[in-house]
Amino acid sequence: MFRYERAANAAAVSQEGRPDSTRFTHSILASGFDEPMQMAILPDYSVLVAERKGALRLYDAKAKTLSTVAHLNVFSGIEDGLLGVAVDPQYEKNHWVYLYYGLGGNRNVSELARFSYRNGVLDMASKKVLLEVPTQRTYCCHSAGYITFDPAGLLYLSIGDNTNAEEIEGHNPTDERPGRQLSDGQGTSANSKDFRGKILRIKPEADGTYSIPDGNLFPKDGSQGHPEIYVMGCRNPFRVSVDPKTGYVYWGDVGPDTEVPAEEGKLSYDEINQARKPGFFGYPYFLGANEAFPKYDFATKKEGPPQNPAAPVNNSPNNTGIKNLPPAQPAFIWYGKGPSKRWPLVGRGGASAMAGPVYYSDRYPNAPYKLPAYYNGKLLIYDWIRKWMMAVTMDEQGNYVSMEPFLPQLNVVAPMDMQIAKDGAVYILAYGTNWFAKNTDSGIIRVEYSEGNRRPIAVAKVSKTVGAVPLSVHFSAKGSKDFDPGDQLSYTWKVGSVSLKGAETDYIFKKPGTYDVVLTVTDSQGAAATTTSQIRVGNEPPKVVIGSSANQSFYWDNTKFDYKVTVTDREDKPIAKTRTRFSFDYLPFGKDLASVLSAGNEDVKYAATKAFYDTQDCKACHTVDTKSIGPALKEIARRYTGDPDAKSRLVAKIIEGGSGNWGSYPMPPHPNLTPEKAGEITDYILSLTKQHASLPLAGSLPLDRHVGKGVEGAYVLQASYTDGGTPSMPPLTASSYVVLRHPQIEMEDYAEGNVGVVIATLNTGYVSYISNIINGKYARFDGIDLTGIGSVKLRIQEHGAGGTITVHLDAKDGPEVGRLNVPAGQLSDLKTGWKEVSLPIRPTTGKHHLYFVFRNPDAKRALFHIDKMIFERP
């Protein structure tokens, strides 16, 4: 076993031996990438980022700016594109950068090429193509494309199986029928004379060629297979690292979605693999601990006996290499879509496993931010879809011992790459929420550990992120913090070439464009942290207001709600009626709908469902309007329009998963969802293409759909407007809504307060209420419209010393608008004795935070109990 020493500074390590999480600080160096795939950290801590659509971006660590240094002509369909970037181990001497990409044009090849890069310029004329990989561009998916080096200067390149992931009929892709060779992974992953589904290992030479190092899987003469191959039998070996001491190769392999029964659910595992030596790692015949797929005949639809992992044979007509393959090696860690018995921390749902570096503290001597010795010898792994990062402990032979969360406080959105810089800092590349999209939550994150003085944490808030020219913006860094007592912080804001000082400052943008605003927070020891915000200038968002003389918090049955929608836009003259929408719905649920109502212009009926949907992994594969890895939600809705069985079929699809309906990537199962929740999601999806007639922008609406239905239900009014955009900025949408709920509110539903809550039980007559009400305590209720309110009916239990209830606007000591005296009393049975009393409210208009303050300065015990309140009109 490795011996893990505690950090020298005892304060830096928790009682469990794990480092104190406050000693990890992070900075967001840059954000807003368009599908970032891999990063390369330069000696000066600048970072090159490969974007899939062909851009090579540079984060300049000194200037703290993001720029595009080159844009390659790439084929970017079916997961292909600019996939990998790495710098030569001797970069400071030779300035070589390696890129892996799908070559644009009619040739179906991907290239591993070397370029010279200096001072922000990629010399395209210096291009040297080391390797060409023939590919197919007919079917999706799996390109991989990660580049890394080992300490000996050998280059490793991962390549996906490039095999049809569609139409696999619940099995593995081994379709041997004539004309189906693109659906047969035996012609790629299990083919010793094909580069795909492999990890290659070569030695780059100075003249732009390469040589074959000793110790690869096949002889150098190519008699048995391509001599570049180090590992074969991969599906999508997405992220690769080499243990700098043992030489073991680690990678994450993204698994299939099949219906084949397995030890843990179905044989659809994602894998973390460990190659202690060259070998065959099983795919498409085996997954996990060499669990075997049955031999499936795609012509007869019958299953046959599986392969023997000790002696696998590739008899496919699409195989051009050796038939007798090396013994299959089992995975190091593997997990399916459901809960894992072996590794419960990995969670469940969709998955995309990736392997990061193995950390050794002695490789970073005198590095100011190196991880503590606690992580010595641990492998860092992560999952793109599940958004976790783990540290894996191994014994001295490299066998798995345990895993634990790594930096869970970061909440990284889709970690795509992880590397360690020479100063010990951990760099994480976040892809962002949606596939095939430019995501505002993508970015480069730098994490530092410190046993002494800790860097501050930079937090920036901006008053406006979008607006017309001129745009006045207030910047605030007051959310920034430092965990070291006594540290004084200073603040610098950089907008282009302009620097501003102070925790709070203002700036006027006078030209249209997209601006990166960098906040640098520096402590009194000189340690600094940065974060970046993006400001879009050139289009003022429209404003939408729903006005009414009626109360905008509550409804009363069989009344009417008058309204007038007002839309203003700085650029649109006049307002375009065709881009204005106003809707009115009654929901039989949702009295608290305002807390989850979307600010967008989607059907408010499904706002709560959309909020739940957004917490699932669905967004990784589906967007609302455009095709991602799966079909757009609106396209799904269009296909099933008018289908009476659509809901039941889609509910089953969501829960059970499957493939083939769209000719696209298989959909993972979601066994954790109940049929009811899956049904709500289905209703939401099917609603997206329904035509909603827009109501007139002024009028009166009857509130008659709730009658006789208790205290649940809500009326929802929503207005939205999409402007016409400007020459410099795209269109913007604004919306406004009113949620009318029943006027009864349970007192225990306060937003803030310091009273106690008694839970409804048999002993309370199944009534929940607030208690422990003593002098000076209060309960606050937010956003209550008092327009037309004459009184509040309170259900009170006179049990205690008695006292006064006063109602104040917007603060405990704000203007008083109501007062009630409650007499003392003593009850022997707390199931009884409830009384309804009226607290008059002084005529007041508009929405306010209401503070109910309870007082009796002479009382030595609790004053009374309150169950609920009902707002009443005069």
PDB file of C-alpha atoms in Angstrom, residues 607-758:
ATOM      1  CA  ALA A 607     -43.045  25.477 -15.953  1.00  0.00           C
ATOM      2  CA  ALA A 608     -42.735  23.204 -12.907  1.00  0.00           C
ATOM      3  CA  THR A 609     -42.173  20.182 -15.140  1.00  0.00           C
ATOM      4  CA  LYS A 610     -39.545  22.058 -17.153  1.00  0.00           C
ATOM      5  CA  ALA A 611     -37.757  22.974 -13.928  1.00  0.00           C
ATOM      6  CA  PHE A 612     -37.679  19.262 -13.020  1.00  0.00           C
ATOM      7  CA  TYR A 613     -36.647  18.293 -16.571  1.00  0.00           C
ATOM      8  CA  ASP A 614     -33.705  20.694 -16.360  1.00  0.00           C
ATOM      9  CA  THR A 615     -32.341  18.776 -13.346  1.00  0.00           C
ATOM     10  CA  GLN A 616     -32.168  15.521 -15.334  1.00  0.00           C
ATOM     11  CA  ASP A 617     -29.518  14.401 -17.843  1.00  0.00           C
ATOM     12  CA  CYS A 618     -31.907  14.899 -20.797  1.00  0.00           C
ATOM     13  CA  LYS A 619     -30.396  18.262 -21.710  1.00  0.00           C
ATOM     14  CA  ALA A 620     -27.101  16.542 -22.491  1.00  0.00           C
ATOM     15  CA  CYS A 621     -28.677  15.013 -25.613  1.00  0.00           C
ATOM     16  CA  HIS A 622     -31.713  17.151 -26.468  1.00  0.00           C
ATOM     17  CA  THR A 623     -32.276  20.850 -27.000  1.00  0.00           C
ATOM     18  CA  VAL A 624     -35.688  22.401 -27.555  1.00  0.00           C
ATOM     19  CA  ASP A 625     -35.263  23.688 -31.106  1.00  0.00           C
ATOM     20  CA  THR A 626     -32.226  22.101 -32.775  1.00  0.00           C
ATOM     21  CA  LYS A 627     -30.832  18.604 -33.237  1.00  0.00           C
ATOM     22  CA  SER A 628     -28.121  17.706 -30.749  1.00  0.00           C
ATOM     23  CA  ILE A 629     -26.896  14.173 -30.109  1.00  0.00           C
ATOM     24  CA  GLY A 630     -30.595  13.333 -30.111  1.00  0.00           C
ATOM     25  CA  PRO A 631     -33.557  14.919 -31.916  1.00  0.00           C
ATOM     26  CA  ALA A 632     -34.884  18.323 -30.894  1.00  0.00           C
ATOM     27  CA  LEU A 633     -37.769  18.168 -28.436  1.00  0.00           C
ATOM     28  CA  LYS A 634     -39.980  20.057 -30.883  1.00  0.00           C
ATOM     29  CA  GLU A 635     -39.174  17.506 -33.594  1.00  0.00           C
ATOM     30  CA  ILE A 636     -40.277  14.722 -31.237  1.00  0.00           C
ATOM     31  CA  ALA A 637     -43.494  16.612 -30.559  1.00  0.00           C
ATOM     32  CA  ARG A 638     -44.142  17.067 -34.287  1.00  0.00           C
ATOM     33  CA  ARG A 639     -43.645  13.380 -35.026  1.00  0.00           C
ATOM     34  CA  TYR A 640     -46.190  12.304 -32.418  1.00  0.00           C
ATOM     35  CA  THR A 641     -48.833  14.964 -33.160  1.00  0.00           C
ATOM     36  CA  GLY A 642     -52.208  13.239 -33.428  1.00  0.00           C
ATOM     37  CA  ASP A 643     -50.910   9.869 -32.183  1.00  0.00           C
ATOM     38  CA  PRO A 644     -53.326   8.663 -29.439  1.00  0.00           C
ATOM     39  CA  ASP A 645     -50.694   6.258 -28.061  1.00  0.00           C
ATOM     40  CA  ALA A 646     -47.879   8.801 -28.042  1.00  0.00           C
ATOM     41  CA  LYS A 647     -47.831   9.394 -24.303  1.00  0.00           C
ATOM     42  CA  SER A 648     -47.699   5.737 -23.236  1.00  0.00           C
ATOM     43  CA  ARG A 649     -45.002   4.955 -25.805  1.00  0.00           C
ATOM     44  CA  LEU A 650     -42.832   7.918 -24.838  1.00  0.00           C
ATOM     45  CA  VAL A 651     -43.193   7.223 -21.117  1.00  0.00           C
ATOM     46  CA  ALA A 652     -41.919   3.686 -21.703  1.00  0.00           C
ATOM     47  CA  LYS A 653     -39.101   5.043 -23.887  1.00  0.00           C
ATOM     48  CA  ILE A 654     -37.980   7.523 -21.233  1.00  0.00           C
ATOM     49  CA  ILE A 655     -37.899   4.895 -18.491  1.00  0.00           C
ATOM     50  CA  GLU A 656     -36.580   1.920 -20.457  1.00  0.00           C
ATOM     51  CA  GLY A 657     -34.380   3.668 -23.055  1.00  0.00           C
ATOM     52  CA  GLY A 658     -33.821   2.217 -26.503  1.00  0.00           C
ATOM     53  CA  SER A 659     -32.656   3.011 -29.995  1.00  0.00           C
ATOM     54  CA  GLY A 660     -33.578   2.972 -33.664  1.00  0.00           C
ATOM     55  CA  ASN A 661     -36.627   5.235 -33.730  1.00  0.00           C
ATOM     56  CA  TRP A 662     -34.692   8.264 -34.916  1.00  0.00           C
ATOM     57  CA  GLY A 663     -31.665   6.717 -36.564  1.00  0.00           C
ATOM     58  CA  SER A 664     -29.577   8.455 -33.926  1.00  0.00           C
ATOM     59  CA  TYR A 665     -27.616   7.841 -30.796  1.00  0.00           C
ATOM     60  CA  PRO A 666     -29.335   5.332 -28.452  1.00  0.00           C
ATOM     61  CA  MET A 667     -31.304   6.838 -25.606  1.00  0.00           C
ATOM     62  CA  PRO A 668     -30.211   5.739 -22.113  1.00  0.00           C
ATOM     63  CA  PRO A 669     -32.836   4.387 -19.693  1.00  0.00           C
ATOM     64  CA  HIS A 670     -34.037   6.322 -16.650  1.00  0.00           C
ATOM     65  CA  PRO A 671     -35.206   3.608 -14.236  1.00  0.00           C
ATOM     66  CA  ASN A 672     -35.262   6.089 -11.349  1.00  0.00           C
ATOM     67  CA  LEU A 673     -38.197   7.997 -12.880  1.00  0.00           C
ATOM     68  CA  THR A 674     -41.717   6.997 -11.896  1.00  0.00           C
ATOM     69  CA  PRO A 675     -44.321   6.619 -14.658  1.00  0.00           C
ATOM     70  CA  GLU A 676     -45.998   9.752 -13.268  1.00  0.00           C
ATOM     71  CA  LYS A 677     -42.841  11.866 -13.595  1.00  0.00           C
ATOM     72  CA  ALA A 678     -42.052  10.438 -17.028  1.00  0.00           C
ATOM     73  CA  GLY A 679     -45.645  11.264 -17.992  1.00  0.00           C
ATOM     74  CA  GLU A 680     -45.209  14.882 -16.890  1.00  0.00           C
ATOM     75  CA  ILE A 681     -42.053  15.156 -18.988  1.00  0.00           C
ATOM     76  CA  THR A 682     -43.884  13.621 -21.960  1.00  0.00           C
ATOM     77  CA  ASP A 683     -46.745  16.108 -21.627  1.00  0.00           C
ATOM     78  CA  TYR A 684     -44.220  18.943 -21.552  1.00  0.00           C
ATOM     79  CA  ILE A 685     -42.450  17.716 -24.710  1.00  0.00           C
ATOM     80  CA  LEU A 686     -45.701  17.163 -26.615  1.00  0.00           C
ATOM     81  CA  SER A 687     -46.868  20.675 -25.696  1.00  0.00           C
ATOM     82  CA  LEU A 688     -43.950  22.371 -27.435  1.00  0.00           C
ATOM     83  CA  THR A 689     -45.533  22.420 -30.897  1.00  0.00           C
ATOM     84  CA  LYS A 690     -49.091  23.164 -29.869  1.00  0.00           C
ATOM     85  CA  GLN A 691     -50.427  26.385 -31.306  1.00  0.00           C
ATOM     86  CA  HIS A 692     -51.335  28.826 -28.567  1.00  0.00           C
ATOM     87  CA  ALA A 693     -53.711  31.567 -29.616  1.00  0.00           C
ATOM     88  CA  SER A 694     -52.579  34.894 -28.223  1.00  0.00           C
ATOM     89  CA  LEU A 695     -55.235  36.799 -26.287  1.00  0.00           C
ATOM     90  CA  PRO A 696     -55.905  40.514 -26.736  1.00  0.00           C
ATOM     91  CA  LEU A 697     -53.398  42.704 -24.885  1.00  0.00           C
ATOM     92  CA  ALA A 698     -56.123  44.350 -22.808  1.00  0.00           C
ATOM     93  CA  GLY A 699     -59.357  43.054 -21.385  1.00  0.00           C
ATOM     94  CA  SER A 700     -61.023  41.259 -18.492  1.00  0.00           C
ATOM     95  CA  LEU A 701     -60.761  37.573 -17.609  1.00  0.00           C
ATOM     96  CA  PRO A 702     -63.319  35.548 -15.595  1.00  0.00           C
ATOM     97  CA  LEU A 703     -61.902  33.688 -12.604  1.00  0.00           C
ATOM     98  CA  ASP A 704     -64.464  30.887 -12.628  1.00  0.00           C
ATOM     99  CA  ARG A 705     -62.476  27.683 -13.225  1.00  0.00           C
ATOM    100  CA  HIS A 706     -61.527  27.021  -9.601  1.00  0.00           C
ATOM    101  CA  VAL A 707     -64.971  27.012  -7.988  1.00  0.00           C
ATOM    102  CA  GLY A 708     -65.384  24.202  -5.478  1.00  0.00           C
ATOM    103  CA  LYS A 709     -61.821  22.894  -5.798  1.00  0.00           C
ATOM    104  CA  GLY A 710     -60.306  23.615  -2.380  1.00  0.00           C
ATOM    105  CA  VAL A 711     -57.226  25.747  -1.852  1.00  0.00           C
ATOM    106  CA  GLU A 712     -55.032  24.310  -4.609  1.00  0.00           C
ATOM    107  CA  GLY A 713     -54.865  25.603  -8.165  1.00  0.00           C
ATOM    108  CA  ALA A 714     -53.567  28.779  -9.717  1.00  0.00           C
ATOM    109  CA  TYR A 715     -54.406  31.132 -12.550  1.00  0.00           C
ATOM    110  CA  VAL A 716     -51.360  32.093 -14.603  1.00  0.00           C
ATOM    111  CA  LEU A 717     -51.071  35.021 -16.989  1.00  0.00           C
ATOM    112  CA  GLN A 718     -47.932  35.357 -19.098  1.00  0.00           C
ATOM    113  CA  ALA A 719     -46.944  37.925 -21.693  1.00  0.00           C
ATOM    114  CA  SER A 720     -43.814  37.834 -23.848  1.00  0.00           C
ATOM    115  CA  TYR A 721     -42.214  39.797 -26.657  1.00  0.00           C
ATOM    116  CA  THR A 722     -39.270  39.006 -28.952  1.00  0.00           C
ATOM    117  CA  ASP A 723     -37.635  42.036 -30.466  1.00  0.00           C
ATOM    118  CA  GLY A 724     -36.209  42.296 -33.985  1.00  0.00           C
ATOM    119  CA  GLY A 725     -32.561  42.356 -32.952  1.00  0.00           C
ATOM    120  CA  THR A 726     -30.018  44.841 -34.272  1.00  0.00           C
ATOM    121  CA  PRO A 727     -27.218  44.663 -36.843  1.00  0.00           C
ATOM    122  CA  SER A 728     -24.768  43.910 -34.032  1.00  0.00           C
ATOM    123  CA  MET A 729     -26.859  41.713 -31.722  1.00  0.00           C
ATOM    124  CA  PRO A 730     -29.437  38.913 -32.113  1.00  0.00           C
ATOM    125  CA  PRO A 731     -33.085  39.200 -31.004  1.00  0.00           C
ATOM    126  CA  LEU A 732     -33.925  39.211 -27.310  1.00  0.00           C
ATOM    127  CA  THR A 733     -37.056  37.954 -25.556  1.00  0.00           C
ATOM    128  CA  ALA A 734     -38.609  39.379 -22.408  1.00  0.00           C
ATOM    129  CA  SER A 735     -41.587  38.112 -20.474  1.00  0.00           C
ATOM    130  CA  SER A 736     -43.744  38.943 -17.499  1.00  0.00           C
ATOM    131  CA  TYR A 737     -46.200  36.857 -15.553  1.00  0.00           C
ATOM    132  CA  VAL A 738     -48.832  37.018 -12.855  1.00  0.00           C
ATOM    133  CA  VAL A 739     -49.675  34.012 -10.686  1.00  0.00           C
ATOM    134  CA  LEU A 740     -52.965  34.238  -8.814  1.00  0.00           C
ATOM    135  CA  ARG A 741     -53.249  31.779  -5.959  1.00  0.00           C
ATOM    136  CA  HIS A 742     -55.888  30.976  -3.375  1.00  0.00           C
ATOM    137  CA  PRO A 743     -55.902  33.626  -0.616  1.00  0.00           C
ATOM    138  CA  GLN A 744     -55.317  31.032   2.111  1.00  0.00           C
ATOM    139  CA  ILE A 745     -51.692  30.668   3.270  1.00  0.00           C
ATOM    140  CA  GLU A 746     -50.427  28.244   5.893  1.00  0.00           C
ATOM    141  CA  MET A 747     -48.414  30.127   8.501  1.00  0.00           C
ATOM    142  CA  GLU A 748     -45.642  27.503   8.481  1.00  0.00           C
ATOM    143  CA  ASP A 749     -44.962  28.416   4.822  1.00  0.00           C
ATOM    144  CA  TYR A 750     -43.178  31.626   5.809  1.00  0.00           C
ATOM    145  CA  ALA A 751     -40.159  32.705   3.717  1.00  0.00           C
ATOM    146  CA  GLU A 752     -38.133  33.744   6.747  1.00  0.00           C
ATOM    147  CA  GLY A 753     -38.732  33.798  10.465  1.00  0.00           C
ATOM    148  CA  ASN A 754     -37.722  32.506  13.882  1.00  0.00           C
ATOM    149  CA  VAL A 755     -40.848  30.809  15.185  1.00  0.00           C
ATOM    150  CA  GLY A 756     -41.248  27.068  15.660  1.00  0.00           C
ATOM    151  CA  VAL A 757     -43.300  24.733  13.500  1.00  0.00           C
ATOM    152  CA  VAL A 758     -45.452  21.915  14.844  1.00  0.00           C
TER     153      VAL A 758
END
